[in-house]
């Protein structure tokens, strides 16, 4: 199996798929990790992880997403510590139709995550 780590500039030149991630806040005031395929080809066996040491936990509802078509997305519920000070690294990985493995690292700033959190102090 071949492995390709994509940089931002080359993300679409090697694989037609490009699986990205970001933290979002929905109408229910909870935060989620949104994973989506911004590329032009399907991504297979999509998964992600956040390296240890970050003060955020993603509660996965599935082990992986077998096929993520272009423009398709899924959300996973996230819990973040209100004292989150560091940026959070999110790594997505997927395969193309030839079973080549790709990964992409992205960073969500702590400032942006805290803006998206609903932290109530009574």
mmCIF file of C-alpha atoms in Angstrom:
data_model
loop_
_atom_site.group_PDB
_atom_site.id
_atom_site.type_symbol
_atom_site.label_atom_id
_atom_site.label_comp_id
_atom_site.label_asym_id
_atom_site.label_seq_id
_atom_site.Cartn_x
_atom_site.Cartn_y
_atom_site.Cartn_z
ATOM 1 C CA UNK A 1 0.000 0.000 0.000
ATOM 2 C CA UNK A 2 1.353 3.433 -0.930
ATOM 3 C CA UNK A 3 0.943 6.353 1.465
ATOM 4 C CA UNK A 4 0.693 10.010 0.451
ATOM 5 C CA UNK A 5 0.698 12.919 2.885
ATOM 6 C CA UNK A 6 -0.906 15.909 1.213
ATOM 7 C CA UNK A 7 0.140 19.498 1.601
ATOM 8 C CA UNK A 8 -2.423 22.207 0.961
ATOM 9 C CA UNK A 9 -1.107 23.116 -2.525
ATOM 10 C CA UNK A 10 -1.020 19.568 -3.807
ATOM 11 C CA UNK A 11 -4.153 18.201 -2.167
ATOM 12 C CA UNK A 12 -6.057 17.751 -5.431
ATOM 13 C CA UNK A 13 -3.146 16.994 -7.743
ATOM 14 C CA UNK A 14 -2.463 13.455 -6.465
ATOM 15 C CA UNK A 15 -5.896 12.276 -5.355
ATOM 16 C CA UNK A 16 -9.205 13.441 -6.779
ATOM 17 C CA UNK A 17 -10.595 13.162 -3.238
ATOM 18 C CA UNK A 18 -9.690 15.601 -0.477
ATOM 19 C CA UNK A 19 -11.026 14.882 3.004
ATOM 20 C CA UNK A 20 -11.010 17.925 5.266
ATOM 21 C CA UNK A 21 -12.156 18.625 8.829
ATOM 22 C CA UNK A 22 -13.253 21.555 10.955
ATOM 23 C CA UNK A 23 -15.019 22.260 14.235
ATOM 24 C CA UNK A 24 -18.572 23.581 13.868
ATOM 25 C CA UNK A 25 -21.387 24.554 16.218
ATOM 26 C CA UNK A 26 -24.922 23.501 15.344
ATOM 27 C CA UNK A 27 -28.309 24.886 16.333
ATOM 28 C CA UNK A 28 -28.325 22.662 19.445
ATOM 29 C CA UNK A 29 -25.370 24.783 20.731
ATOM 30 C CA UNK A 30 -23.091 21.723 20.824
ATOM 31 C CA UNK A 31 -19.816 21.469 18.939
ATOM 32 C CA UNK A 32 -19.105 18.861 16.286
ATOM 33 C CA UNK A 33 -16.252 17.805 14.095
ATOM 34 C CA UNK A 34 -17.370 18.030 10.462
ATOM 35 C CA UNK A 35 -15.561 15.775 7.987
ATOM 36 C CA UNK A 36 -16.191 16.357 4.288
ATOM 37 C CA UNK A 37 -14.865 15.492 0.857
ATOM 38 C CA UNK A 38 -14.009 18.711 -0.979
ATOM 39 C CA UNK A 39 -12.476 16.843 -3.904
ATOM 40 C CA UNK A 40 -13.832 15.611 -7.211
ATOM 41 C CA UNK A 41 -13.608 11.840 -6.648
ATOM 42 C CA UNK A 42 -14.974 9.520 -3.932
ATOM 43 C CA UNK A 43 -12.862 8.871 -0.827
ATOM 44 C CA UNK A 44 -12.896 5.359 0.637
ATOM 45 C CA UNK A 45 -12.409 4.123 4.209
ATOM 46 C CA UNK A 46 -12.437 7.666 5.579
ATOM 47 C CA UNK A 47 -11.307 8.158 9.143
ATOM 48 C CA UNK A 48 -9.661 10.783 11.358
ATOM 49 C CA UNK A 49 -7.865 11.250 14.640
ATOM 50 C CA UNK A 50 -6.767 13.978 16.991
ATOM 51 C CA UNK A 51 -3.317 13.295 18.475
ATOM 52 C CA UNK A 52 -3.057 12.784 22.236
ATOM 53 C CA UNK A 53 -2.438 15.835 24.353
ATOM 54 C CA UNK A 54 -5.201 17.970 22.900
ATOM 55 C CA UNK A 55 -8.014 18.848 25.302
ATOM 56 C CA UNK A 56 -10.814 17.781 23.006
ATOM 57 C CA UNK A 57 -12.631 14.486 22.680
ATOM 58 C CA UNK A 58 -14.574 13.314 19.641
ATOM 59 C CA UNK A 59 -17.279 10.777 20.397
ATOM 60 C CA UNK A 60 -17.224 8.623 17.281
ATOM 61 C CA UNK A 61 -20.515 7.115 16.223
ATOM 62 C CA UNK A 62 -18.851 4.974 13.553
ATOM 63 C CA UNK A 63 -15.423 3.448 13.081
ATOM 64 C CA UNK A 64 -14.984 4.767 9.576
ATOM 65 C CA UNK A 65 -16.969 6.041 6.649
ATOM 66 C CA UNK A 66 -16.679 3.511 3.816
ATOM 67 C CA UNK A 67 -17.429 5.901 0.918
ATOM 68 C CA UNK A 68 -17.545 9.686 1.093
ATOM 69 C CA UNK A 69 -18.609 11.125 -2.250
ATOM 70 C CA UNK A 70 -17.603 14.617 -3.437
ATOM 71 C CA UNK A 71 -19.490 17.252 -1.440
ATOM 72 C CA UNK A 72 -20.680 14.710 1.129
ATOM 73 C CA UNK A 73 -20.042 15.267 4.860
ATOM 74 C CA UNK A 74 -20.646 13.740 8.273
ATOM 75 C CA UNK A 75 -20.487 15.181 11.782
ATOM 76 C CA UNK A 76 -19.199 13.697 15.029
ATOM 77 C CA UNK A 77 -20.100 15.103 18.456
ATOM 78 C CA UNK A 78 -17.170 16.786 20.225
ATOM 79 C CA UNK A 79 -16.453 17.747 23.821
ATOM 80 C CA UNK A 80 -13.767 20.351 24.525
ATOM 81 C CA UNK A 81 -12.290 21.550 27.787
ATOM 82 C CA UNK A 82 -13.222 25.182 28.435
ATOM 83 C CA UNK A 83 -9.567 25.785 29.336
ATOM 84 C CA UNK A 84 -8.442 24.741 25.873
ATOM 85 C CA UNK A 85 -5.370 26.858 25.152
ATOM 86 C CA UNK A 86 -3.601 25.054 22.329
ATOM 87 C CA UNK A 87 -4.553 24.741 18.718
ATOM 88 C CA UNK A 88 -6.032 21.358 17.852
ATOM 89 C CA UNK A 89 -4.490 19.252 15.127
ATOM 90 C CA UNK A 90 -6.923 17.089 13.159
ATOM 91 C CA UNK A 91 -5.627 14.382 10.836
ATOM 92 C CA UNK A 92 -7.927 12.914 8.199
ATOM 93 C CA UNK A 93 -7.032 9.892 6.132
ATOM 94 C CA UNK A 94 -8.644 8.000 3.279
ATOM 95 C CA UNK A 95 -7.972 5.743 0.306
ATOM 96 C CA UNK A 96 -8.571 6.269 -3.384
ATOM 97 C CA UNK A 97 -10.046 3.684 -5.757
ATOM 98 C CA UNK A 98 -6.559 2.136 -6.201
ATOM 99 C CA UNK A 99 -6.195 1.630 -2.412
ATOM 100 C CA UNK A 100 -3.505 4.339 -2.116
ATOM 101 C CA UNK A 101 -3.666 5.870 1.363
ATOM 102 C CA UNK A 102 -3.724 9.659 1.816
ATOM 103 C CA UNK A 103 -3.682 11.874 4.889
ATOM 104 C CA UNK A 104 -4.105 15.564 5.561
ATOM 105 C CA UNK A 105 -3.255 17.517 8.723
ATOM 106 C CA UNK A 106 -5.253 20.602 9.583
ATOM 107 C CA UNK A 107 -5.221 22.918 12.573
ATOM 108 C CA UNK A 108 -8.190 24.483 14.346
ATOM 109 C CA UNK A 109 -7.161 27.376 16.556
ATOM 110 C CA UNK A 110 -8.173 27.199 20.206
ATOM 111 C CA UNK A 111 -9.622 30.691 19.860
ATOM 112 C CA UNK A 112 -11.993 29.543 17.103
ATOM 113 C CA UNK A 113 -13.034 26.433 19.015
ATOM 114 C CA UNK A 114 -13.808 28.412 22.172
ATOM 115 C CA UNK A 115 -15.930 30.842 20.139
ATOM 116 C CA UNK A 116 -17.933 27.875 18.909
ATOM 117 C CA UNK A 117 -18.392 26.383 22.380
ATOM 118 C CA UNK A 118 -21.327 27.247 24.566
ATOM 119 C CA UNK A 119 -19.797 27.527 28.027
ATOM 120 C CA UNK A 120 -22.309 28.663 30.623
ATOM 121 C CA UNK A 121 -21.206 29.891 34.036
ATOM 122 C CA UNK A 122 -24.023 30.215 36.564
#
